[in-house]
C-alpha cells in the first residue's frame, strides 16, 4: 500500500496501521519497556468536552479509554470486544436478550474503593437516569434493566435481541465510575476523575493539558509500555506540528492538517527524525439539516444541495487527497456500505438542482446559515465551509451565511436546535454499519436533533440485531441507507484516514489505535535499542 521503506532510519517512516506484522523485522520496533525518561507527550486538537462519561457521546472518549475501565474493550489486534474489567462475558440465551458478565476479582477504583457489580449497575443506570441531551443514553435503547445478583456478577436484560450489545459495553461511554464520586441522578461537579483504568488523571487543565500516570491498582489486559503520558491540547495543526518539530511533544494524534500531512510525506520531512504512521480510517464528516428550519426543513432544498456539492473538489482542494469522498453514511470498508448519493445524484449539476427547486415552486435564491466548529475537526474545517459556500453561491440558487463557535458552545447550540445546517464528524463507537445508522435516528440521538425514522428504528435495526453473523444483515443496512438518502436529512461529505506523526524514538503508534480509532496510550514507548 505504501512505497516508503519502513525500516529506514533518520528519515520519515510511513507505516500502515493495518500491517503491524510487516514491521516486526525493522529496527524501529525494538524491545519496548516502561520508560523512565519522563512522560511521553502527546499532542491533539481534540480536547474533552466533559470528564463525566454520562455526558459524553463524542471525542471525550479518547481520554476516557485510558483513565476509565469498561467491562469489555479491545486488546491490540482485536476487532471484537474482549473482557477487561470483566473476567468473562457472554449471552446466556439464544435470543441475544440476556448478557451476563463476571468481574475480575479484587478490582479497585483509583480512590481505593471497590469496583463491584453494584458499581457497574450504578454506572449504567445513571446514564439513562441523567439522560443528557445528545449523550450516550441513546446507545442503550435495547437495555431493559441491569441486575447485580452478587458482588462479581452483572446481568443485562434487553428488551429485544441485540447482537451489538457487547460492542456498546466496550465503548468508553460505558466507563465504570465510583458510586460515591458520581451521583446517581446528576453529573459529577467535582474536578478530576475516579476510575480504574490503566492510568489515573494526575492533573487536568481544561483545553490545555491532561497528565496521566500509571495506575498501580489497575487490573486488566492493558500491557503498559510507559509509566506516564501527558496529553496537550492545541487549537490548530500548525502550532501542534511546530511543537513536534521543536521536541516539545513526542507525537500527534487527531487534527493534523492536510498541508502538514503532505509536507511530512514529502521531501522536506526526510531531513527530520520524524515518522508518519498512516492507516485506513472509518471516521466520517457530514452535514446535518434541521427539520424545524423553514428552509432546511424542505426536502427539495436539501436535495438541491446534495445535487450541487462537489465532494471530490473538497477532498482534493481542501484536504489534499488525505480524505476520500463519501456517498453514504456507512463508510467504505464496512459490510453494507453503499454509494447511494452518487448513484442517485451522479456528478454535481446546477441544472439538475435548479429543476429540483423550481418543481417545488422555489424560484428565488434560498437563504441558509451554515454552522461549523472552530476547534474540533482540524484546521481545514473553516476552508471546507468556505468551499461549500462558494459551490452553493456559484450556482445562483443559494445565499449562504457562515457562522462558527468553539466546540463546547457549538454542542449546546445544535442541541437547542439553533442551527439550520451544521457540520459534524463521527468516529465510530464500534466497527459495524449499525453504528453509522442507529446513533443518528430516533427521538434521542447523537445529533441532539430528533430524527424519527420508524422503518429504521422499529424494523430494520431490530431485525439486523438478531443476527450475530453480521454478513447476513447487508440488505437491512442497504435499506436503511436508502431511507437516509431519500430523506437527505444527513449529507455525507468525506471519509477520513488516520495519521499519527511522531519523533523517531517513539514506538507503538502503529499498534495504538483500537477499532474505533481511539488511541490506547499504553502502547506508546521510547525505543531502547536500534
Coordinates of C-alpha atoms in Angstrom, one line a residue, residues 44-46 56-62 65 74 139 167 170-173 253-255 280-286 326 329-331 334 376-378 407 414 423-440 446-447 494-499 513-519:
X44 CA -4.0 16.6 19.8
X45 CA -6.5 19.2 18.6
X46 CA -9.4 17.2 20.2
X56 CA -20.3 12.3 26.6
X57 CA -21.0 10.8 23.1
X58 CA -18.1 12.5 21.5
X59 CA -14.3 12.6 21.4
X60 CA -14.0 13.0 25.2
X61 CA -13.9 9.2 24.8
X62 CA -10.2 9.5 23.8
X65 CA -10.4 5.0 27.2
X74 CA -10.2 -4.1 22.5
X139 CA -26.7 3.8 22.9
X167 CA -19.9 -3.6 21.3
X170 CA -17.0 -1.7 25.1
X171 CA -17.5 2.0 24.3
X172 CA -15.9 4.5 26.7
X173 CA -19.5 5.8 27.3
X253 CA -2.9 12.4 17.3
X254 CA -6.0 13.9 15.6
X255 CA -6.1 17.3 14.0
X280 CA -7.2 3.5 6.9
X281 CA -9.9 5.2 8.9
X282 CA -13.6 5.0 9.2
X283 CA -14.3 8.4 10.6
X284 CA -16.7 10.5 8.5
X285 CA -17.8 14.1 8.1
X286 CA -21.3 15.2 7.1
X326 CA -18.1 9.7 0.8
X329 CA -23.3 7.5 6.0
X330 CA -21.8 4.0 6.2
X331 CA -18.1 4.3 5.2
X334 CA -17.7 -1.9 6.5
X376 CA -12.8 20.1 16.8
X377 CA -12.2 18.6 13.4
X378 CA -9.0 20.2 12.3
X407 CA -16.9 23.1 20.3
X414 CA -27.1 22.3 18.0
X423 CA -21.3 20.2 10.3
X424 CA -20.4 17.2 12.3
X425 CA -17.8 14.4 12.4
X426 CA -18.3 10.9 13.5
X427 CA -15.8 8.4 14.8
X428 CA -17.5 5.1 15.3
X429 CA -18.4 3.7 18.7
X430 CA -17.7 0.3 17.2
X431 CA -16.8 -1.0 13.8
X432 CA -20.2 -2.1 12.5
X433 CA -22.6 -0.5 10.0
X434 CA -25.2 -0.3 12.8
X435 CA -23.1 2.4 14.4
X436 CA -23.3 4.6 11.4
X437 CA -27.1 4.5 11.3
X438 CA -28.6 3.9 14.8
X439 CA -26.9 6.9 16.5
X440 CA -28.5 9.4 14.1
X446 CA -26.1 11.8 18.9
X447 CA -27.1 14.8 16.8
X494 CA -15.9 12.6 3.2
X495 CA -14.2 9.7 4.9
X496 CA -11.0 10.3 6.8
X497 CA -7.8 8.4 7.2
X498 CA -5.7 8.2 10.3
X499 CA -2.3 9.9 10.6
X513 CA -5.4 2.7 17.7
X514 CA -8.4 0.5 18.6
X515 CA -11.1 -0.4 16.0
X516 CA -12.9 2.9 16.8
X517 CA -9.6 4.7 16.2
X518 CA -9.3 5.7 19.8
X519 CA -5.7 5.9 21.0

